[in-house]
């Protein structure tokens, strides 16, 4: 099947620079996607955007180029609840990728078992209006109850303004909960303002809630990075991510978000994104927790 990508959508960065920051051995890119290829794994009819293809082989090449050991591949909304591209990538990763799927109420125990065998360790619930038509809450509760006995967790994606309304739902979930992209703070608002502090409070009061300190390129309002000698881009996002890394060092994850869906103004150089890490995790000990210990504990617990 032929797919035309959504007009205005940028392709992923074709030749990322080599990062200056040397990742610790065993580092995990804990948030990335595969898209299609559409001819092999068609995009979902209910999708809100059509991406450019971004295959497992391209993802694995990026992993090696940047110096990561492993990936956590997250089902993107353009594939809906058809997890075939994700499962194919996991099965071809030689055990070096684990996955987060999207499932619907009708998912069978056999489906869940197959996903587990392939390396799926969680499901994603999406509350971002531009990306999905929301699933009813009772369906999500039912799914969470089904996956909890497998030792899986729930990944949630929402915008900061929606947290007050969603908070009680999140805290009632029976599994570990991982928040995508720090709950998407508005970084023009103060770090100690009520919006971000509500998210910090959520994490402080609920030790089962983790956060990905990801997507500076998406959250930054400073526009394309003004490079300085330190390759220190997306500076306006640093205080938010650094605060979470330092306050909740055992519950943070980092990922590239390659191939960066829905970016229209600026496509990040993934090498530069890696060079963001030492600005938010400023010691070797914090870097090891963020990039190795935490994702290994969550996704490869049998190796710890
Ligand atoms: C991300 C962010 C986005 C998209 C998706 O599944 C998706 O389509 O997650 C976004 O547009 O903010 O994590 O990749």
mmCIF file of N, CA and C in Angstrom, residues 40-148:
data_model
loop_
_atom_site.group_PDB
_atom_site.id
_atom_site.type_symbol
_atom_site.label_atom_id
_atom_site.label_comp_id
_atom_site.label_asym_id
_atom_site.label_seq_id
_atom_site.Cartn_x
_atom_site.Cartn_y
_atom_site.Cartn_z
ATOM 1 N N UNK A 40 4.812 -2.750 4.102
ATOM 2 C CA UNK A 40 4.838 -4.038 4.807
ATOM 3 C C UNK A 40 3.892 -4.035 6.012
ATOM 4 N N UNK A 41 3.868 -2.917 6.711
ATOM 5 C CA UNK A 41 3.042 -2.790 7.911
ATOM 6 C C UNK A 41 2.203 -1.520 7.752
ATOM 7 N N UNK A 42 1.015 -1.637 7.139
ATOM 8 C CA UNK A 42 0.238 -0.445 6.807
ATOM 9 C C UNK A 42 -0.122 0.384 8.048
ATOM 10 N N UNK A 43 -0.201 1.679 7.846
ATOM 11 C CA UNK A 43 -0.602 2.575 8.933
ATOM 12 C C UNK A 43 -2.096 2.401 9.204
ATOM 13 N N UNK A 44 -2.499 2.695 10.433
ATOM 14 C CA UNK A 44 -3.870 2.405 10.867
ATOM 15 C C UNK A 44 -4.871 3.357 10.208
ATOM 16 N N UNK A 45 -6.029 2.860 9.819
ATOM 17 C CA UNK A 45 -7.033 3.739 9.189
ATOM 18 C C UNK A 45 -7.433 4.910 10.088
ATOM 19 N N UNK A 46 -7.414 4.722 11.403
ATOM 20 C CA UNK A 46 -7.889 5.772 12.324
ATOM 21 C C UNK A 46 -6.784 6.760 12.703
ATOM 22 N N UNK A 47 -5.594 6.664 12.062
ATOM 23 C CA UNK A 47 -4.455 7.514 12.458
ATOM 24 C C UNK A 47 -4.759 8.993 12.198
ATOM 25 N N UNK A 48 -4.060 9.854 12.979
ATOM 26 C CA UNK A 48 -4.244 11.309 12.828
ATOM 27 C C UNK A 48 -3.128 11.921 11.984
ATOM 28 N N UNK A 49 -2.119 11.154 11.673
ATOM 29 C CA UNK A 49 -1.045 11.627 10.787
ATOM 30 C C UNK A 49 -0.469 10.434 10.045
ATOM 31 N N UNK A 50 0.175 10.700 8.926
ATOM 32 C CA UNK A 50 0.902 9.644 8.211
ATOM 33 C C UNK A 50 2.378 10.004 8.232
ATOM 34 N N UNK A 51 3.186 9.159 8.861
ATOM 35 C CA UNK A 51 4.609 9.500 8.984
ATOM 36 C C UNK A 51 5.378 9.098 7.736
ATOM 37 N N UNK A 52 6.655 9.463 7.690
ATOM 38 C CA UNK A 52 7.535 8.833 6.711
ATOM 39 C C UNK A 52 7.988 7.505 7.328
ATOM 40 N N UNK A 53 8.281 6.543 6.484
ATOM 41 C CA UNK A 53 8.714 5.250 6.993
ATOM 42 C C UNK A 53 9.983 5.400 7.835
ATOM 43 N N UNK A 54 10.075 4.589 8.862
ATOM 44 C CA UNK A 54 11.267 4.568 9.730
ATOM 45 C C UNK A 54 11.387 3.132 10.228
ATOM 46 N N UNK A 55 12.222 2.356 9.573
ATOM 47 C CA UNK A 55 12.215 0.907 9.774
ATOM 48 C C UNK A 55 13.051 0.482 10.972
ATOM 49 N N UNK A 56 12.896 -0.769 11.333
ATOM 50 C CA UNK A 56 13.689 -1.335 12.441
ATOM 51 C C UNK A 56 15.180 -1.286 12.113
ATOM 52 N N UNK A 57 15.532 -1.537 10.863
ATOM 53 C CA UNK A 57 16.962 -1.541 10.528
ATOM 54 C C UNK A 57 17.552 -0.136 10.674
ATOM 55 N N UNK A 58 16.760 0.864 10.296
ATOM 56 C CA UNK A 58 17.234 2.247 10.461
ATOM 57 C C UNK A 58 17.357 2.591 11.949
ATOM 58 N N UNK A 59 16.399 2.109 12.739
ATOM 59 C CA UNK A 59 16.484 2.348 14.186
ATOM 60 C C UNK A 59 17.721 1.669 14.780
ATOM 61 N N UNK A 60 17.969 0.439 14.385
ATOM 62 C CA UNK A 60 19.117 -0.280 14.954
ATOM 63 C C UNK A 60 20.439 0.364 14.500
ATOM 64 N N UNK A 61 20.459 0.907 13.291
ATOM 65 C CA UNK A 61 21.668 1.603 12.821
ATOM 66 C C UNK A 61 21.905 2.867 13.657
ATOM 67 N N UNK A 62 20.821 3.569 13.971
ATOM 68 C CA UNK A 62 20.956 4.769 14.811
ATOM 69 C C UNK A 62 21.457 4.383 16.207
ATOM 70 N N UNK A 63 20.887 3.318 16.743
ATOM 71 C CA UNK A 63 21.317 2.816 18.074
ATOM 72 C C UNK A 63 22.832 2.633 18.089
ATOM 73 N N UNK A 64 23.352 1.968 17.075
ATOM 74 C CA UNK A 64 24.790 1.678 17.035
ATOM 75 C C UNK A 64 25.606 2.954 16.822
ATOM 76 N N UNK A 65 25.098 3.841 15.971
ATOM 77 C CA UNK A 65 25.820 5.083 15.682
ATOM 78 C C UNK A 65 25.953 5.946 16.937
ATOM 79 N N UNK A 66 24.874 6.015 17.721
ATOM 80 C CA UNK A 66 24.892 6.888 18.901
ATOM 81 C C UNK A 66 25.617 6.242 20.081
ATOM 82 N N UNK A 67 25.701 4.909 20.075
ATOM 83 C CA UNK A 67 26.390 4.213 21.164
ATOM 84 C C UNK A 67 25.464 3.584 22.193
ATOM 85 N N UNK A 68 24.179 3.435 21.843
ATOM 86 C CA UNK A 68 23.275 2.730 22.744
ATOM 87 C C UNK A 68 23.442 1.225 22.554
ATOM 88 N N UNK A 69 23.067 0.497 23.616
ATOM 89 C CA UNK A 69 23.109 -0.965 23.576
ATOM 90 C C UNK A 69 21.739 -1.534 23.225
ATOM 91 N N UNK A 70 20.688 -0.843 23.725
ATOM 92 C CA UNK A 70 19.337 -1.404 23.609
ATOM 93 C C UNK A 70 18.313 -0.302 23.355
ATOM 94 N N UNK A 71 17.115 -0.760 22.931
ATOM 95 C CA UNK A 71 16.006 0.153 22.675
ATOM 96 C C UNK A 71 14.748 -0.297 23.418
ATOM 97 N N UNK A 72 13.938 0.681 23.805
ATOM 98 C CA UNK A 72 12.549 0.392 24.178
ATOM 99 C C UNK A 72 11.691 1.070 23.114
ATOM 100 N N UNK A 73 11.001 0.235 22.337
ATOM 101 C CA UNK A 73 10.239 0.749 21.201
ATOM 102 C C UNK A 73 8.778 0.902 21.628
ATOM 103 N N UNK A 74 8.268 2.095 21.437
ATOM 104 C CA UNK A 74 6.934 2.447 21.903
ATOM 105 C C UNK A 74 5.989 2.513 20.703
ATOM 106 N N UNK A 75 4.876 1.805 20.811
ATOM 107 C CA UNK A 75 3.892 1.824 19.734
ATOM 108 C C UNK A 75 3.412 3.257 19.505
ATOM 109 N N UNK A 76 3.496 3.718 18.269
ATOM 110 C CA UNK A 76 3.052 5.083 17.950
ATOM 111 C C UNK A 76 1.612 5.044 17.455
ATOM 112 N N UNK A 77 0.926 6.171 17.620
ATOM 113 C CA UNK A 77 -0.515 6.205 17.315
ATOM 114 C C UNK A 77 -0.808 5.958 15.844
ATOM 115 N N UNK A 78 0.149 6.211 14.964
ATOM 116 C CA UNK A 78 -0.113 6.007 13.533
ATOM 117 C C UNK A 78 -0.297 4.533 13.198
ATOM 118 N N UNK A 79 0.083 3.645 14.098
ATOM 119 C CA UNK A 79 -0.173 2.211 13.905
ATOM 120 C C UNK A 79 -1.360 1.725 14.745
ATOM 121 N N UNK A 80 -2.038 2.635 15.437
ATOM 122 C CA UNK A 80 -3.202 2.248 16.224
ATOM 123 C C UNK A 80 -2.884 1.085 17.153
ATOM 124 N N UNK A 81 -3.774 0.086 17.170
ATOM 125 C CA UNK A 81 -3.530 -1.086 18.025
ATOM 126 C C UNK A 81 -3.035 -2.278 17.204
ATOM 127 N N UNK A 82 -2.544 -1.996 15.999
ATOM 128 C CA UNK A 82 -1.924 -3.040 15.174
ATOM 129 C C UNK A 82 -0.426 -3.019 15.491
ATOM 130 N N UNK A 83 -0.009 -3.974 16.298
ATOM 131 C CA UNK A 83 1.366 -3.961 16.817
ATOM 132 C C UNK A 83 2.356 -4.751 15.958
ATOM 133 N N UNK A 84 1.995 -5.067 14.713
ATOM 134 C CA UNK A 84 2.851 -5.960 13.915
ATOM 135 C C UNK A 84 4.242 -5.379 13.643
ATOM 136 N N UNK A 85 4.309 -4.094 13.339
ATOM 137 C CA UNK A 85 5.638 -3.498 13.063
ATOM 138 C C UNK A 85 6.494 -3.538 14.326
ATOM 139 N N UNK A 86 5.870 -3.245 15.463
ATOM 140 C CA UNK A 86 6.589 -3.290 16.739
ATOM 141 C C UNK A 86 7.097 -4.704 17.028
ATOM 142 N N UNK A 87 6.212 -5.684 16.900
ATOM 143 C CA UNK A 87 6.603 -7.066 17.221
ATOM 144 C C UNK A 87 7.693 -7.559 16.277
ATOM 145 N N UNK A 88 7.584 -7.174 15.014
ATOM 146 C CA UNK A 88 8.610 -7.561 14.047
ATOM 147 C C UNK A 88 9.977 -6.981 14.459
ATOM 148 N N UNK A 89 9.971 -5.732 14.874
ATOM 149 C CA UNK A 89 11.240 -5.107 15.305
ATOM 150 C C UNK A 89 11.794 -5.824 16.535
ATOM 151 N N UNK A 90 10.928 -6.114 17.496
ATOM 152 C CA UNK A 90 11.399 -6.783 18.717
ATOM 153 C C UNK A 90 12.004 -8.140 18.383
ATOM 154 N N UNK A 91 11.302 -8.873 17.503
ATOM 155 C CA UNK A 91 11.757 -10.234 17.189
ATOM 156 C C UNK A 91 13.094 -10.233 16.436
ATOM 157 N N UNK A 92 13.397 -9.136 15.748
ATOM 158 C CA UNK A 92 14.653 -9.065 14.999
ATOM 159 C C UNK A 92 15.753 -8.308 15.749
ATOM 160 N N UNK A 93 15.548 -8.081 17.034
ATOM 161 C CA UNK A 93 16.513 -7.249 17.769
ATOM 162 C C UNK A 93 17.566 -8.071 18.517
ATOM 163 N N UNK A 94 17.506 -9.390 18.404
ATOM 164 C CA UNK A 94 18.407 -10.248 19.179
ATOM 165 C C UNK A 94 18.318 -9.969 20.676
ATOM 166 N N UNK A 95 17.111 -9.721 21.136
ATOM 167 C CA UNK A 95 16.906 -9.498 22.570
ATOM 168 C C UNK A 95 17.322 -8.121 23.038
ATOM 169 N N UNK A 96 17.690 -7.248 22.090
ATOM 170 C CA UNK A 96 18.195 -5.917 22.476
ATOM 171 C C UNK A 96 17.103 -4.851 22.426
ATOM 172 N N UNK A 97 15.851 -5.272 22.227
ATOM 173 C CA UNK A 97 14.753 -4.297 22.291
ATOM 174 C C UNK A 97 13.594 -4.899 23.067
ATOM 175 N N UNK A 98 12.951 -4.058 23.846
ATOM 176 C CA UNK A 98 11.695 -4.402 24.494
ATOM 177 C C UNK A 98 10.660 -3.390 24.002
ATOM 178 N N UNK A 99 9.370 -3.690 24.265
ATOM 179 C CA UNK A 99 8.359 -2.858 23.623
ATOM 180 C C UNK A 99 7.212 -2.469 24.527
ATOM 181 N N UNK A 100 6.548 -1.405 24.103
ATOM 182 C CA UNK A 100 5.303 -0.933 24.711
ATOM 183 C C UNK A 100 4.245 -0.964 23.612
ATOM 184 N N UNK A 101 3.183 -1.718 23.840
ATOM 185 C CA UNK A 101 2.155 -1.917 22.810
ATOM 186 C C UNK A 101 0.931 -1.050 23.087
ATOM 187 N N UNK A 102 0.045 -1.019 22.108
ATOM 188 C CA UNK A 102 -1.295 -0.454 22.321
ATOM 189 C C UNK A 102 -2.282 -1.583 22.091
ATOM 190 N N UNK A 103 -3.137 -1.824 23.061
ATOM 191 C CA UNK A 103 -4.111 -2.906 22.898
ATOM 192 C C UNK A 103 -5.516 -2.388 23.160
ATOM 193 N N UNK A 104 -6.470 -3.140 22.639
ATOM 194 C CA UNK A 104 -7.875 -2.807 22.852
ATOM 195 C C UNK A 104 -8.497 -3.854 23.761
ATOM 196 N N UNK A 105 -9.718 -3.583 24.142
ATOM 197 C CA UNK A 105 -10.437 -4.464 25.055
ATOM 198 C C UNK A 105 -10.476 -5.925 24.575
ATOM 199 N N UNK A 106 -10.595 -6.115 23.258
ATOM 200 C CA UNK A 106 -10.757 -7.474 22.734
ATOM 201 C C UNK A 106 -9.481 -8.311 22.724
ATOM 202 N N UNK A 107 -8.377 -7.777 23.187
ATOM 203 C CA UNK A 107 -7.109 -8.517 23.102
ATOM 204 C C UNK A 107 -7.237 -9.846 23.863
ATOM 205 N N UNK A 108 -6.739 -10.914 23.244
ATOM 206 C CA UNK A 108 -6.889 -12.237 23.870
ATOM 207 C C UNK A 108 -5.673 -12.545 24.741
ATOM 208 N N UNK A 109 -5.832 -13.532 25.596
ATOM 209 C CA UNK A 109 -4.689 -13.961 26.418
ATOM 210 C C UNK A 109 -3.569 -14.475 25.526
ATOM 211 N N UNK A 110 -3.950 -15.147 24.431
ATOM 212 C CA UNK A 110 -2.925 -15.665 23.509
ATOM 213 C C UNK A 110 -2.148 -14.501 22.883
ATOM 214 N N UNK A 111 -2.856 -13.418 22.514
ATOM 215 C CA UNK A 111 -2.174 -12.224 21.963
ATOM 216 C C UNK A 111 -1.171 -11.675 22.990
ATOM 217 N N UNK A 112 -1.627 -11.578 24.220
ATOM 218 C CA UNK A 112 -0.757 -11.006 25.263
ATOM 219 C C UNK A 112 0.467 -11.897 25.483
ATOM 220 N N UNK A 113 0.229 -13.200 25.443
ATOM 221 C CA UNK A 113 1.367 -14.132 25.625
ATOM 222 C C UNK A 113 2.366 -13.994 24.479
ATOM 223 N N UNK A 114 1.831 -13.857 23.257
ATOM 224 C CA UNK A 114 2.730 -13.714 22.098
ATOM 225 C C UNK A 114 3.541 -12.422 22.227
ATOM 226 N N UNK A 115 2.847 -11.364 22.657
ATOM 227 C CA UNK A 115 3.550 -10.077 22.818
ATOM 228 C C UNK A 115 4.623 -10.184 23.892
ATOM 229 N N UNK A 116 4.287 -10.857 24.975
ATOM 230 C CA UNK A 116 5.268 -10.990 26.057
ATOM 231 C C UNK A 116 6.502 -11.746 25.564
ATOM 232 N N UNK A 117 6.256 -12.826 24.826
ATOM 233 C CA UNK A 117 7.380 -13.630 24.315
ATOM 234 C C UNK A 117 8.264 -12.799 23.388
ATOM 235 N N UNK A 118 7.650 -11.873 22.647
ATOM 236 C CA UNK A 118 8.428 -11.030 21.727
ATOM 237 C C UNK A 118 9.210 -9.942 22.474
ATOM 238 N N UNK A 119 8.761 -9.615 23.705
ATOM 239 C CA UNK A 119 9.490 -8.600 24.468
ATOM 240 C C UNK A 119 8.655 -7.398 24.896
ATOM 241 N N UNK A 120 7.349 -7.459 24.701
ATOM 242 C CA UNK A 120 6.501 -6.352 25.168
ATOM 243 C C UNK A 120 6.431 -6.397 26.692
ATOM 244 N N UNK A 121 6.541 -5.236 27.299
ATOM 245 C CA UNK A 121 6.514 -5.171 28.756
ATOM 246 C C UNK A 121 5.553 -4.091 29.267
ATOM 247 N N UNK A 122 4.714 -3.565 28.389
ATOM 248 C CA UNK A 122 3.772 -2.565 28.865
ATOM 249 C C UNK A 122 2.821 -2.140 27.766
ATOM 250 N N UNK A 123 1.822 -1.358 28.160
ATOM 251 C CA UNK A 123 0.870 -0.777 27.197
ATOM 252 C C UNK A 123 0.876 0.737 27.364
ATOM 253 N N UNK A 124 0.508 1.411 26.297
ATOM 254 C CA UNK A 124 0.484 2.875 26.324
ATOM 255 C C UNK A 124 -0.955 3.372 26.282
ATOM 256 N N UNK A 125 -1.277 4.296 27.196
ATOM 257 C CA UNK A 125 -2.575 4.976 27.187
ATOM 258 C C UNK A 125 -2.301 6.431 26.787
ATOM 259 N N UNK A 126 -2.981 6.879 25.755
ATOM 260 C CA UNK A 126 -2.689 8.203 25.197
ATOM 261 C C UNK A 126 -3.855 9.157 25.452
ATOM 262 N N UNK A 127 -3.547 10.312 26.010
ATOM 263 C CA UNK A 127 -4.578 11.308 26.324
ATOM 264 C C UNK A 127 -4.297 12.628 25.611
ATOM 265 N N UNK A 128 -3.563 12.566 24.501
ATOM 266 C CA UNK A 128 -3.251 13.787 23.753
ATOM 267 C C UNK A 128 -4.258 13.898 22.606
ATOM 268 N N UNK A 129 -5.092 14.938 22.679
ATOM 269 C CA UNK A 129 -6.259 15.020 21.786
ATOM 270 C C UNK A 129 -5.890 15.024 20.316
ATOM 271 N N UNK A 130 -4.766 15.678 19.965
ATOM 272 C CA UNK A 130 -4.437 15.752 18.537
ATOM 273 C C UNK A 130 -3.974 14.405 17.984
ATOM 274 N N UNK A 131 -3.706 13.431 18.872
ATOM 275 C CA UNK A 131 -3.160 12.157 18.403
ATOM 276 C C UNK A 131 -4.166 11.013 18.354
ATOM 277 N N UNK A 132 -5.154 11.053 19.226
ATOM 278 C CA UNK A 132 -6.069 9.896 19.314
ATOM 279 C C UNK A 132 -7.486 10.331 19.680
ATOM 280 N N UNK A 133 -8.452 9.463 19.338
ATOM 281 C CA UNK A 133 -9.781 9.533 19.949
ATOM 282 C C UNK A 133 -9.669 8.693 21.213
ATOM 283 N N UNK A 134 -10.016 9.268 22.334
ATOM 284 C CA UNK A 134 -9.754 8.589 23.608
ATOM 285 C C UNK A 134 -10.522 7.278 23.726
ATOM 286 N N UNK A 135 -9.858 6.286 24.303
ATOM 287 C CA UNK A 135 -10.556 5.053 24.685
ATOM 288 C C UNK A 135 -11.296 5.345 25.983
ATOM 289 N N UNK A 136 -12.482 4.721 26.177
ATOM 290 C CA UNK A 136 -13.204 4.957 27.436
ATOM 291 C C UNK A 136 -12.378 4.486 28.637
ATOM 292 N N UNK A 137 -12.527 5.213 29.733
ATOM 293 C CA UNK A 137 -11.719 4.894 30.925
ATOM 294 C C UNK A 137 -11.964 3.470 31.420
ATOM 295 N N UNK A 138 -13.207 2.992 31.345
ATOM 296 C CA UNK A 138 -13.460 1.638 31.867
ATOM 297 C C UNK A 138 -12.705 0.592 31.032
ATOM 298 N N UNK A 139 -12.502 0.894 29.741
ATOM 299 C CA UNK A 139 -11.717 -0.032 28.905
ATOM 300 C C UNK A 139 -10.254 -0.033 29.353
ATOM 301 N N UNK A 140 -9.738 1.157 29.653
ATOM 302 C CA UNK A 140 -8.334 1.246 30.090
ATOM 303 C C UNK A 140 -8.126 0.532 31.428
ATOM 304 N N UNK A 141 -9.094 0.704 32.322
ATOM 305 C CA UNK A 141 -9.003 0.033 33.626
ATOM 306 C C UNK A 141 -8.991 -1.479 33.429
ATOM 307 N N UNK A 142 -9.841 -1.937 32.519
ATOM 308 C CA UNK A 142 -9.904 -3.383 32.250
ATOM 309 C C UNK A 142 -8.558 -3.876 31.686
ATOM 310 N N UNK A 143 -7.995 -3.114 30.749
ATOM 311 C CA UNK A 143 -6.713 -3.503 30.153
ATOM 312 C C UNK A 143 -5.604 -3.514 31.220
ATOM 313 N N UNK A 144 -5.600 -2.496 32.048
ATOM 314 C CA UNK A 144 -4.570 -2.436 33.107
ATOM 315 C C UNK A 144 -4.669 -3.663 34.007
ATOM 316 N N UNK A 145 -5.891 -4.083 34.304
ATOM 317 C CA UNK A 145 -6.089 -5.275 35.137
ATOM 318 C C UNK A 145 -5.610 -6.546 34.440
ATOM 319 N N UNK A 146 -5.732 -6.562 33.123
ATOM 320 C CA UNK A 146 -5.294 -7.752 32.368
ATOM 321 C C UNK A 146 -3.767 -7.850 32.294
ATOM 322 N N UNK A 147 -3.100 -6.689 32.179
ATOM 323 C CA UNK A 147 -1.637 -6.739 31.950
ATOM 324 C C UNK A 147 -0.837 -6.765 33.267
ATOM 325 N N UNK A 148 -1.480 -6.337 34.351
ATOM 326 C CA UNK A 148 -0.757 -6.287 35.636
ATOM 327 C C UNK A 148 -0.174 -7.646 36.029
#
